[in-house]
Amino acid sequence: MLSSGIGLSKGVQLLQNGIGVTLPIPLLNFSVSQRLSSLWNSTQLRQFVVEEKAVRGDGFRKKIDTYAQMITTDAQMSVTTTKKQMKYVLVTGGVVSGLGKGVTASSIGVVLKACGLRVTSIKIDPYLNTDAGTMSPFEHGEVFVLDDGGEVDLDLGNYERFLDIRLTKDNNITTGKIYQSVIDKERRGDYLGKTVQVVPHITDAIKNWIESVSSIPVDGKDQPADVCVIELGGTVGDIESMPFIEALRQLSFSLGKENFCLIHVSLVPVLGVVGEQKTKPTQHSVRELRALGLTPDLLACRSDQPLIEGTKEKLSQFCHVPVSNILNIHDVPNIWHVPLILRNQNAHKAILKQLNYLSIASAPDLQNWTQMAESYDNLTNYVKIAMVGKYTGLMDSYLSVVKALLHACVACSLKPSVQWIAASDLEEENARLAPQVHDDAWETLRSCSCVLVPGGFGDRGVPGMILAAKYARENNIPYLGICLGMQISVIEFSRYVLGMERANSEEFDPLTPFPVVIFMPEGSRTHMGSTMRLGSRRTFFKDSTCISSKLYGNSAFVDERHRHRYEVNPVIVGQVEAAGLNFVGSDESGKRMEILELAGHPYYIGVQFHPEFKSRPGKPTAVFLGLILAATGQLQAHLKEL
């Protein structure tokens, strides 16, 4: 509670800014009272109270969405601020996984943000892992890294990119985190000897976590957001998500309908033989959800083609959702169209009406978003990019890298044509085992305008990555190495330029006579989870004339996100730099190498950090933009403009 005595003119000013005031009647005349009442009615923030007290005890009180305590003084105006009630939009999924709940949740956030609301996000993953840090990219896609070092689900990357926000590791809730917190409390004796059960202890922990995290500002401002979009991972009916469903049911009941909106994402398939849009899977999914105590306010139906009116009417009849609240998210040329589809179907009006926000929200301003989506569709020129990696069998393994390439290409009025090359296919051993695959891989590599070697762990494919880096270095092909890709360039340079034939990383060969990449001193060799160098770290440029410094706006330093446990051996830095491979960026100690550039090469850069995690639509990250500019012969002209 914050209360301060202020004058009448200041009170009017605060009221214009949406802050309620308490006014003693002696300070007021009728016209002033009318003016303040009018200002209150027009204010956009309804979490405050205005009260006028009459001299003889007769008065009136206006209260909207608040629990404020009245404060009055004899001759001054008092200001009372109150805690704003968070509004929640829950996105669930049914029928099958992989329907695009993350993109849907992100797009809902974009539309609400375009209406003038501040938005935050939470992703619930029902798996028992504490976080995504130890999960295989083949099984779960990439591990997205946050500023605070959180290793989280890739959907949080979608939230950050779409909404341009900075989330925390607590914005990703897992079963492992919840159970660990409850067990820790039990061990401390916090439950005073009670039997600890799923209900109420686990469900209470989930609710408390949601309410606590949703109040954390993620857009650089001081106050909590207006709306929190929650995505529940998995599919309704999964046994591991049952405690979360129950907790969310309790939360919706305690908050009231005006503070909770449920959107259920489902599939409306078309059977090839019949050619009819089938509603039965969605009907069953909604029935399952309602049996668990949650009733959807809106349906978001995924389909190949737009839904016909008959399909919507049938869904409305059997799912108890108004036709106007049945949204159709059909296949689109690129996912930037999804917020536009939602806007065009008045999804924002249905959500705002449910949350009682119609009076304070504006019409969605998606002009820039529309221009971005449509301009991409109209691009005709491509640039071919060789992605030489370990996990090329699943594109989601490198999702942020792909998005960063997209952002950089669009900034250059190009479409990315990513050529996926399994690093192991380039290896000499593969020429004997699968000669055609080997030849095709090298033909693809040679056809590309630039080479990118992303991050990864383990020795599989490393020889192929080294050969790709060697090809780019010797043939003046623009090259970008990220994390492992930077270490690969150091290994390659040490072997083929410095003559260290068996130069290697301790990760791949602990007995190498030339350990040019070593295990970090503070790392753990016994525990894998959260033991790496994680999160946002500062890199200082040692040479202000280097390409990377110019691309970062001639800044003295840059803050980027890290995820690694091996690093360049500081012992070999002098020898490597003497041969022309310069380490132009390092940490504050000057001993941890962060950025390298090859002298005399058009664009040969390696970075120990992961710049892809901070790339945004319309705000491409510097080294990715440099790679595309170099691949298309525009880099030097761009650098001259900086």
XYZ file of C-alpha atoms in Angstrom:
642
model
C 0.000 0.000 0.000
C 1.459 3.374 -1.022
C -0.152 6.558 0.309
C 1.038 10.127 0.024
C -0.561 13.517 0.578
C -0.707 15.656 -2.546
C -2.379 18.787 -3.835
C -5.513 18.944 -5.940
C -3.756 19.706 -9.228
C -1.394 16.779 -8.696
C -4.399 14.596 -7.949
C -5.965 15.526 -11.246
C -2.710 14.697 -13.017
C -2.471 11.303 -11.330
C -6.072 10.567 -12.134
C -5.376 11.299 -15.784
C -2.598 8.713 -15.549
C -5.011 6.139 -14.168
C -4.320 6.474 -10.443
C -7.330 6.733 -8.160
C -7.499 9.334 -5.401
C -9.450 9.931 -2.224
C -10.853 13.478 -1.977
C -12.238 15.251 1.097
C -15.319 17.258 0.072
C -14.118 20.653 1.436
C -11.578 20.801 -1.390
C -14.209 20.231 -4.057
C -16.814 22.269 -5.762
C -19.377 20.743 -8.085
C -17.475 21.445 -11.313
C -14.236 19.967 -9.959
C -16.138 16.910 -8.770
C -17.682 16.463 -12.205
C -14.273 16.822 -13.866
C -12.646 14.212 -11.630
C -15.559 11.846 -12.151
C -15.215 12.244 -15.912
C -11.481 11.632 -15.748
C -12.042 8.499 -13.697
C -14.530 7.127 -16.180
C -12.038 7.605 -19.009
C -9.008 6.184 -17.237
C -7.450 3.020 -18.644
C -6.424 1.483 -15.338
C -9.309 0.240 -13.211
C -7.427 -1.161 -10.261
C -7.726 1.986 -8.150
C -10.463 3.613 -6.073
C -11.953 7.101 -6.083
C -13.947 8.231 -3.034
C -15.474 11.567 -2.097
C -16.531 12.100 1.493
C -19.225 14.667 2.202
C -18.913 17.131 5.063
C -22.136 15.917 6.724
C -21.335 12.247 6.237
C -23.185 11.616 2.970
C -20.912 10.464 0.173
C -20.398 8.036 -2.607
C -17.810 5.468 -3.500
C -16.724 4.206 -6.873
C -14.902 0.900 -6.947
C -13.763 -1.075 -10.007
C -11.695 -4.272 -9.861
C -9.970 -3.444 -6.585
C -9.526 -4.255 -2.929
C -8.196 -0.821 -1.969
C -8.278 0.619 1.509
C -9.695 4.157 1.642
C -7.453 6.868 2.990
C -8.733 10.392 3.676
C -7.178 13.508 5.130
C -8.659 16.783 6.403
C -7.240 19.184 3.845
C -5.268 17.170 1.351
C -5.762 14.591 -1.327
C -4.463 11.051 -0.636
C -3.305 8.538 -3.235
C -3.825 4.838 -2.602
C -2.327 2.310 -4.995
C -3.487 -1.288 -5.003
C -2.263 -4.562 -6.436
C -3.677 -5.105 -9.905
C -5.444 -8.398 -10.556
C -3.636 -10.397 -13.212
C -5.729 -11.723 -16.086
C -4.890 -15.148 -17.513
C -5.302 -16.702 -20.947
C -4.777 -20.464 -20.832
C -3.963 -22.332 -24.050
C -4.476 -26.095 -23.996
C -4.223 -28.692 -26.754
C -6.182 -31.762 -27.743
C -6.321 -34.683 -30.194
C -2.585 -34.786 -31.039
C 0.602 -33.031 -30.025
C 2.500 -30.739 -32.358
C -0.527 -28.666 -33.376
C 1.279 -25.381 -32.819
C 0.103 -24.390 -29.344
C 3.302 -22.402 -28.875
C 2.791 -20.351 -32.034
C -0.891 -19.923 -31.160
C -0.075 -18.716 -27.637
C 2.606 -16.373 -28.980
C 0.237 -15.005 -31.625
C -2.486 -14.368 -29.039
C 0.103 -12.404 -27.082
C 1.001 -10.384 -30.181
C -2.638 -9.426 -30.817
C -3.252 -8.460 -27.174
C -0.042 -6.447 -27.130
C -1.185 -4.710 -30.311
C -4.343 -3.736 -28.375
C -2.183 -1.761 -25.942
C -1.916 -4.410 -23.226
C 1.295 -5.590 -21.629
C 1.757 -9.347 -21.939
C 3.856 -11.998 -20.204
C 3.977 -15.747 -20.819
C 4.364 -19.037 -18.959
C 5.020 -22.473 -20.454
C 4.035 -25.557 -18.457
C 5.855 -28.771 -19.386
C 4.474 -31.820 -17.539
C 7.652 -33.901 -17.861
C 9.634 -34.866 -14.759
C 12.857 -33.203 -15.897
C 13.729 -30.165 -13.816
C 14.487 -28.302 -17.030
C 15.271 -28.998 -20.680
C 19.048 -28.848 -20.201
C 19.769 -32.578 -20.385
C 17.201 -33.468 -23.068
C 18.244 -34.693 -26.510
C 17.611 -32.263 -29.387
C 16.380 -35.230 -31.415
C 13.650 -35.882 -28.850
C 12.580 -32.418 -27.786
C 14.119 -29.910 -30.169
C 16.583 -27.234 -29.160
C 17.258 -26.080 -25.636
C 16.507 -22.373 -25.476
C 18.699 -20.332 -23.115
C 17.502 -17.247 -21.231
C 19.402 -14.275 -19.827
C 19.360 -15.739 -16.326
C 20.842 -19.033 -17.546
C 17.589 -20.945 -17.649
C 17.612 -23.909 -20.039
C 14.014 -24.042 -21.179
C 11.584 -25.343 -23.765
C 11.900 -23.919 -27.273
C 8.387 -22.415 -27.024
C 9.797 -19.743 -24.723
C 11.948 -18.743 -27.677
C 8.751 -18.230 -29.677
C 7.345 -16.060 -26.885
C 10.479 -13.923 -26.734
C 10.707 -13.498 -30.508
C 7.025 -12.722 -31.054
C 6.529 -10.455 -28.039
C 10.061 -9.001 -27.822
C 10.305 -9.745 -24.095
C 12.919 -11.223 -21.753
C 11.634 -14.187 -19.775
C 13.129 -15.924 -16.738
C 13.734 -19.587 -16.052
C 10.746 -19.561 -13.699
C 8.507 -18.814 -16.688
C 9.018 -22.465 -17.641
C 7.238 -24.695 -15.107
C 7.932 -28.431 -15.111
C 6.662 -31.295 -13.006
C 10.230 -31.762 -11.809
C 10.444 -28.187 -10.504
C 7.094 -28.402 -8.728
C 7.750 -31.744 -7.042
C 11.279 -30.691 -6.092
C 9.992 -27.522 -4.426
C 7.303 -29.445 -2.522
C 9.731 -32.165 -1.404
C 12.237 -29.513 -0.267
C 9.498 -27.914 1.846
C 8.549 -31.287 3.310
C 12.169 -31.977 4.266
C 12.386 -28.595 5.985
C 9.222 -29.369 7.924
C 7.199 -26.571 6.337
C 4.065 -28.726 6.268
C 4.177 -29.271 10.047
C 3.924 -33.036 9.875
C 0.953 -33.202 7.531
C 0.590 -35.883 4.888
C 1.871 -34.277 1.676
C -0.453 -35.021 -1.227
C -1.006 -34.051 -4.854
C -4.118 -32.177 -3.707
C -3.695 -29.712 -2.100
C 0.084 -29.449 -1.825
C 1.181 -30.005 -5.429
C -1.763 -28.067 -6.851
C -1.186 -25.207 -4.404
C 2.487 -25.095 -5.405
C 1.474 -24.850 -9.070
C -0.999 -22.030 -8.395
C 1.453 -20.111 -6.226
C 4.175 -20.491 -8.854
C 1.891 -19.198 -11.628
C 0.694 -16.202 -9.622
C 4.206 -15.357 -8.480
C 5.883 -15.605 -11.882
C 3.105 -13.823 -13.764
C 3.750 -10.701 -11.668
C 7.387 -10.432 -12.805
C 7.787 -7.690 -15.469
C 9.410 -9.036 -18.636
C 9.250 -6.012 -20.948
C 11.696 -3.704 -19.198
C 9.042 -1.845 -17.204
C 8.552 -1.808 -13.458
C 4.937 -2.885 -13.069
C 3.447 -6.349 -13.723
C 1.864 -7.072 -17.094
C -1.860 -6.873 -17.791
C -2.271 -10.387 -19.178
C -0.386 -13.643 -18.700
C -0.658 -16.205 -21.502
C -0.139 -19.744 -20.183
C 0.545 -22.671 -22.493
C -0.069 -26.133 -21.056
C 2.208 -28.567 -22.874
C 1.122 -31.986 -24.036
C -2.415 -33.084 -24.790
C -5.503 -32.990 -22.582
C -5.913 -36.439 -21.041
C -2.192 -37.116 -20.595
C -1.713 -38.616 -17.151
C 1.321 -36.440 -16.338
C -0.626 -33.210 -16.881
C -3.488 -34.067 -14.491
C -2.121 -32.107 -11.468
C -1.725 -29.033 -13.672
C -5.250 -29.362 -15.051
C -6.618 -29.573 -11.513
C -4.531 -26.615 -10.343
C -5.690 -24.528 -13.302
C -9.301 -25.515 -12.616
C -8.935 -24.285 -9.044
C -7.194 -21.122 -10.229
C -9.940 -20.287 -12.722
C -12.613 -20.787 -10.048
C -10.847 -18.613 -7.470
C -10.119 -15.820 -9.951
C -13.575 -15.663 -11.508
C -14.608 -15.798 -15.155
C -13.652 -12.157 -15.802
C -10.002 -12.954 -15.003
C -9.572 -16.255 -16.821
C -9.982 -17.176 -20.489
C -9.458 -20.714 -21.796
C -8.553 -21.332 -25.438
C -8.445 -24.946 -26.580
C -6.369 -25.769 -29.664
C -7.643 -28.799 -31.529
C -7.437 -30.519 -34.906
C -10.119 -30.638 -37.573
C -8.800 -33.226 -40.042
C -10.027 -34.011 -43.534
C -10.042 -37.667 -44.484
C -8.743 -38.160 -47.993
C -11.436 -40.613 -49.006
C -14.392 -38.604 -47.708
C -13.099 -35.041 -48.168
C -15.178 -33.792 -45.223
C -13.943 -31.715 -42.303
C -14.357 -34.013 -39.287
C -15.364 -32.466 -35.959
C -15.515 -35.626 -33.853
C -11.861 -35.468 -32.617
C -12.452 -31.938 -31.317
C -15.758 -32.937 -29.738
C -14.072 -35.748 -27.813
C -11.192 -33.485 -26.802
C -13.534 -30.812 -25.429
C -15.594 -33.481 -23.640
C -12.404 -34.728 -21.956
C -11.492 -31.182 -20.934
C -14.953 -30.473 -19.514
C -14.894 -33.744 -17.589
C -11.787 -32.419 -15.851
C -13.591 -29.243 -14.808
C -12.474 -26.783 -17.492
C -14.757 -25.399 -20.180
C -13.186 -23.659 -23.182
C -14.244 -20.081 -23.921
C -12.734 -20.213 -27.399
C -11.740 -22.986 -29.789
C -8.692 -22.586 -32.036
C -9.086 -25.198 -34.755
C -6.073 -26.255 -36.796
C -6.765 -27.363 -40.366
C -5.259 -27.476 -43.823
C -7.950 -25.226 -45.300
C -10.314 -22.632 -43.774
C -13.277 -24.107 -41.909
C -16.646 -23.974 -43.627
C -19.582 -22.440 -41.722
C -21.284 -25.813 -41.311
C -18.247 -27.152 -39.497
C -18.188 -24.175 -37.112
C -21.898 -24.543 -36.371
C -21.474 -28.227 -35.620
C -18.538 -27.525 -33.300
C -20.543 -24.808 -31.579
C -23.488 -27.131 -31.014
C -21.524 -30.011 -29.537
C -18.779 -28.080 -27.733
C -20.948 -25.327 -26.209
C -18.816 -22.549 -27.688
C -20.394 -19.651 -29.625
C -19.711 -19.667 -33.356
C -18.061 -16.248 -33.015
C -15.567 -17.792 -30.565
C -14.513 -20.612 -32.889
C -11.234 -19.567 -34.488
C -9.680 -21.256 -37.480
C -5.894 -21.345 -37.722
C -5.356 -22.893 -41.118
C -2.032 -23.451 -42.854
C -0.317 -20.207 -43.934
C 2.791 -19.340 -45.996
C 4.674 -18.266 -42.851
C 3.812 -18.155 -39.151
C 3.870 -14.345 -39.084
C 0.390 -14.587 -40.613
C -1.076 -16.301 -37.536
C -1.586 -13.086 -35.480
C -3.228 -11.553 -38.544
C -5.574 -14.526 -38.883
C -6.565 -14.143 -35.235
C -7.099 -10.401 -35.652
C -9.195 -10.901 -38.778
C -11.453 -13.336 -36.886
C -11.863 -10.859 -34.003
C -10.134 -13.175 -31.549
C -9.027 -10.144 -29.564
C -12.626 -8.989 -29.060
C -13.698 -12.376 -27.734
C -10.724 -12.540 -25.352
C -11.071 -8.928 -24.191
C -14.788 -9.410 -23.606
C -14.119 -12.490 -21.495
C -11.488 -10.605 -19.472
C -13.603 -7.462 -19.152
C -10.936 -5.431 -20.943
C -12.987 -4.136 -23.898
C -13.276 -0.671 -22.363
C -9.562 -0.158 -21.825
C -8.052 -1.864 -24.881
C -7.620 -0.203 -28.243
C -8.073 -1.644 -31.725
C -5.080 -3.880 -32.558
C -2.316 -1.995 -34.360
C -0.605 -4.655 -36.466
C 0.529 -2.463 -39.334
C 4.219 -3.290 -38.961
C 3.449 -6.954 -38.404
C 1.270 -7.046 -41.527
C 3.980 -5.390 -43.588
C 6.554 -7.891 -42.329
C 4.382 -10.930 -43.108
C 3.330 -9.734 -46.547
C 6.746 -8.461 -47.600
C 8.258 -11.870 -46.848
C 5.677 -13.548 -49.083
C 6.635 -11.205 -51.924
C 10.371 -11.902 -51.741
C 11.672 -13.784 -54.764
C 15.461 -13.922 -54.334
C 17.123 -16.590 -52.217
C 20.476 -17.140 -50.573
C 21.732 -20.708 -50.067
C 23.133 -21.389 -46.623
C 24.970 -24.603 -45.735
C 23.969 -25.729 -42.249
C 26.577 -28.319 -41.267
C 25.468 -29.892 -38.002
C 24.903 -32.971 -35.869
C 21.123 -32.882 -35.476
C 20.004 -32.097 -39.023
C 17.360 -34.830 -38.911
C 15.071 -32.538 -36.878
C 14.820 -28.872 -37.824
C 13.571 -27.925 -34.342
C 17.014 -28.906 -33.044
C 18.299 -25.642 -34.527
C 15.065 -23.628 -34.400
C 16.578 -20.394 -33.076
C 19.425 -20.590 -35.604
C 16.894 -20.989 -38.424
C 14.860 -18.046 -37.106
C 17.980 -15.889 -36.785
C 18.862 -16.685 -40.411
C 15.302 -15.780 -41.403
C 15.476 -12.423 -39.621
C 18.842 -11.629 -41.212
C 17.706 -12.645 -44.695
C 14.500 -10.619 -44.512
C 16.563 -7.579 -43.486
C 18.474 -8.100 -46.754
C 15.248 -8.621 -48.767
C 16.042 -12.295 -49.270
C 14.502 -15.646 -48.441
C 16.769 -18.192 -46.732
C 17.355 -21.493 -48.493
C 18.867 -23.602 -45.735
C 20.703 -26.663 -47.044
C 20.830 -29.240 -44.274
C 24.083 -31.200 -44.347
C 24.783 -33.950 -41.836
C 28.385 -33.337 -40.803
C 29.143 -37.065 -40.794
C 28.250 -37.253 -44.512
C 31.263 -35.038 -45.326
C 33.769 -37.284 -43.589
C 36.352 -39.263 -45.556
C 35.229 -42.479 -43.890
C 31.783 -41.951 -45.382
C 33.279 -41.793 -48.884
C 34.037 -45.496 -48.494
C 30.841 -46.525 -46.719
C 28.302 -44.435 -48.665
C 30.042 -42.779 -51.629
C 26.885 -41.331 -53.179
C 25.766 -39.737 -49.923
C 29.282 -38.356 -49.449
C 29.387 -36.891 -52.961
C 25.925 -35.363 -52.621
C 26.867 -33.720 -49.328
C 29.970 -32.125 -50.805
C 28.089 -31.018 -53.912
C 25.508 -29.335 -51.701
C 28.210 -27.639 -49.635
C 29.964 -26.269 -52.720
C 26.692 -24.903 -54.096
C 26.082 -22.675 -51.071
C 27.043 -19.040 -50.645
C 28.013 -19.371 -46.976
C 28.628 -21.981 -44.272
C 27.258 -22.110 -40.745
C 28.380 -24.620 -38.110
C 26.064 -24.427 -35.076
C 26.494 -25.684 -31.515
C 26.405 -29.261 -30.305
C 27.893 -31.798 -27.910
C 29.820 -35.040 -28.431
C 32.297 -36.160 -31.079
C 29.880 -37.470 -33.712
C 30.244 -35.481 -36.926
C 33.195 -33.408 -35.705
C 35.587 -34.504 -38.519
C 32.986 -33.410 -41.069
C 32.589 -30.026 -39.395
C 36.362 -29.554 -39.463
C 36.390 -30.281 -43.194
C 33.558 -27.767 -43.750
C 35.479 -25.086 -41.834
C 38.625 -25.895 -43.848
C 36.690 -25.607 -47.111
C 35.279 -22.194 -46.106
C 38.667 -20.896 -44.949
C 40.611 -21.994 -48.024
C 37.987 -20.866 -50.553
C 37.049 -17.500 -48.997
C 33.481 -18.658 -48.351
C 31.723 -16.673 -45.588
C 31.749 -18.768 -42.414
C 30.035 -18.438 -39.053
C 30.816 -20.847 -36.218
C 28.605 -20.789 -33.128
C 29.867 -22.256 -29.829
C 31.115 -25.660 -31.040
C 31.453 -24.081 -34.491
C 33.990 -21.592 -33.108
C 35.939 -24.371 -31.406
C 35.893 -26.330 -34.686
C 37.532 -23.402 -36.489
C 40.302 -23.283 -33.870
C 40.909 -27.033 -34.173
C 40.963 -26.837 -37.988
C 43.336 -23.851 -38.008
C 45.683 -25.517 -35.511
C 45.838 -28.697 -37.588
C 46.158 -27.342 -41.106
C 47.898 -23.991 -40.578
C 49.963 -24.465 -37.418
C 50.823 -28.088 -38.203
C 49.406 -29.538 -34.972
C 48.220 -32.711 -36.664
C 46.420 -34.147 -33.635
C 45.092 -30.848 -32.275
C 41.706 -31.422 -30.719
C 39.287 -30.605 -27.947
C 39.537 -32.438 -24.644
C 35.852 -33.216 -25.161
C 36.653 -35.404 -28.176
C 40.153 -36.638 -27.284
C 41.189 -36.325 -23.611
C 44.691 -37.536 -24.502
C 45.385 -35.143 -27.382
C 48.939 -33.745 -27.341
C 47.563 -30.374 -28.490
C 44.486 -29.522 -26.357
C 43.478 -26.316 -28.124
C 40.025 -26.515 -26.502
C 39.841 -27.388 -22.814
C 37.297 -28.125 -20.084
C 36.328 -25.036 -18.103
C 37.848 -24.982 -14.610
C 34.498 -24.272 -12.907
C 32.632 -27.020 -14.763
C 31.394 -30.286 -13.258
C 32.414 -33.643 -14.687
C 29.869 -35.572 -12.610
C 26.639 -33.590 -13.110
C 25.290 -32.446 -16.459
C 22.252 -30.319 -15.562
C 22.870 -26.566 -15.079
C 26.645 -27.040 -14.729
C 27.729 -25.192 -17.873
C 28.528 -21.534 -18.390
C 24.978 -20.344 -18.902
C 23.069 -17.153 -19.536
C 23.941 -13.617 -20.518
C 27.649 -12.768 -20.208
C 29.541 -9.694 -21.317
C 32.105 -9.858 -24.102
C 34.589 -7.007 -24.543
C 36.008 -6.144 -27.957
C 39.783 -5.987 -28.025
C 39.905 -4.372 -31.459
C 37.398 -1.656 -32.337
C 38.247 -1.966 -36.050
C 37.230 -5.627 -36.328
C 34.207 -6.643 -38.396
C 32.186 -7.996 -35.479
C 32.625 -4.803 -33.440
C 31.358 -2.740 -36.356
C 28.395 -5.069 -36.855
C 27.502 -4.592 -33.200
C 27.394 -0.827 -33.734
C 30.993 -0.066 -32.754
C 30.184 -0.942 -29.178
C 32.923 -1.580 -26.625
C 31.140 -4.707 -25.441
C 28.158 -6.925 -26.126
C 25.950 -9.039 -23.855
C 25.049 -12.430 -25.336
C 23.792 -15.753 -23.998
C 26.099 -18.706 -23.432
C 25.777 -22.474 -23.072
C 29.075 -24.355 -23.043
C 31.475 -26.245 -20.804
C 34.562 -26.197 -23.051
C 36.550 -23.163 -24.193
C 39.618 -22.164 -26.188
C 42.849 -22.937 -24.339
C 44.373 -19.533 -23.423
C 47.859 -21.049 -23.707
C 47.659 -21.310 -27.513
C 46.094 -17.875 -28.144
C 49.378 -16.106 -28.923
C 50.516 -18.777 -31.372
C 47.168 -18.843 -33.166
C 46.963 -15.048 -33.434
C 50.501 -14.854 -34.788
C 49.354 -16.993 -37.715
C 46.369 -14.716 -38.484
C 43.406 -16.093 -36.540
C 42.636 -13.215 -34.194
C 40.616 -13.366 -30.996
C 38.923 -9.978 -31.116
C 36.576 -10.479 -28.163
C 37.054 -11.878 -24.672
C 35.487 -11.813 -21.220
C 36.411 -9.276 -18.556
C 39.481 -11.295 -17.532
C 40.887 -11.326 -21.063
C 41.576 -15.065 -20.752
C 38.292 -16.517 -21.996
C 38.091 -16.161 -25.779
C 34.660 -15.175 -27.095
C 35.010 -13.983 -30.723
C 37.519 -14.837 -33.444
C 38.101 -13.458 -36.934
C 40.439 -14.636 -39.682
C 42.616 -11.880 -41.117
C 42.370 -11.457 -44.879
C 39.145 -13.446 -45.172
C 35.894 -11.797 -46.381
C 33.959 -13.137 -43.412
C 35.280 -15.873 -41.145
C 33.892 -15.409 -37.644
C 33.463 -17.703 -34.671
C 31.597 -16.842 -31.477
C 31.575 -18.812 -28.233
C 28.130 -17.466 -27.342
C 24.736 -18.093 -28.949
C 23.605 -14.880 -30.686
C 20.584 -16.640 -32.190
C 18.748 -16.559 -28.852
C 18.370 -12.759 -28.946
C 17.420 -12.377 -32.603
C 14.002 -10.803 -33.216
C 11.832 -10.107 -36.284
C 12.992 -6.756 -37.579
C 16.009 -6.856 -35.237
C 18.455 -9.411 -36.694
C 21.433 -10.295 -34.564
C 24.699 -8.772 -35.760
C 26.847 -11.748 -36.779
C 23.980 -13.470 -38.618
C 23.297 -10.288 -40.547
C 27.000 -10.057 -41.350
C 27.011 -13.629 -42.671
C 24.136 -12.961 -45.094
C 25.601 -9.622 -46.179
C 28.951 -11.275 -46.874
C 27.276 -14.143 -48.761
C 25.565 -11.642 -51.072
C 28.516 -9.259 -51.498
C 26.951 -6.425 -49.477
C 29.066 -6.517 -46.327
C 31.633 -3.848 -47.136
C 29.005 -1.371 -48.266
C 27.073 -2.020 -45.054
C 30.166 -1.508 -42.878
C 30.879 1.824 -44.542
C 27.418 3.034 -43.581
C 27.971 2.247 -39.883
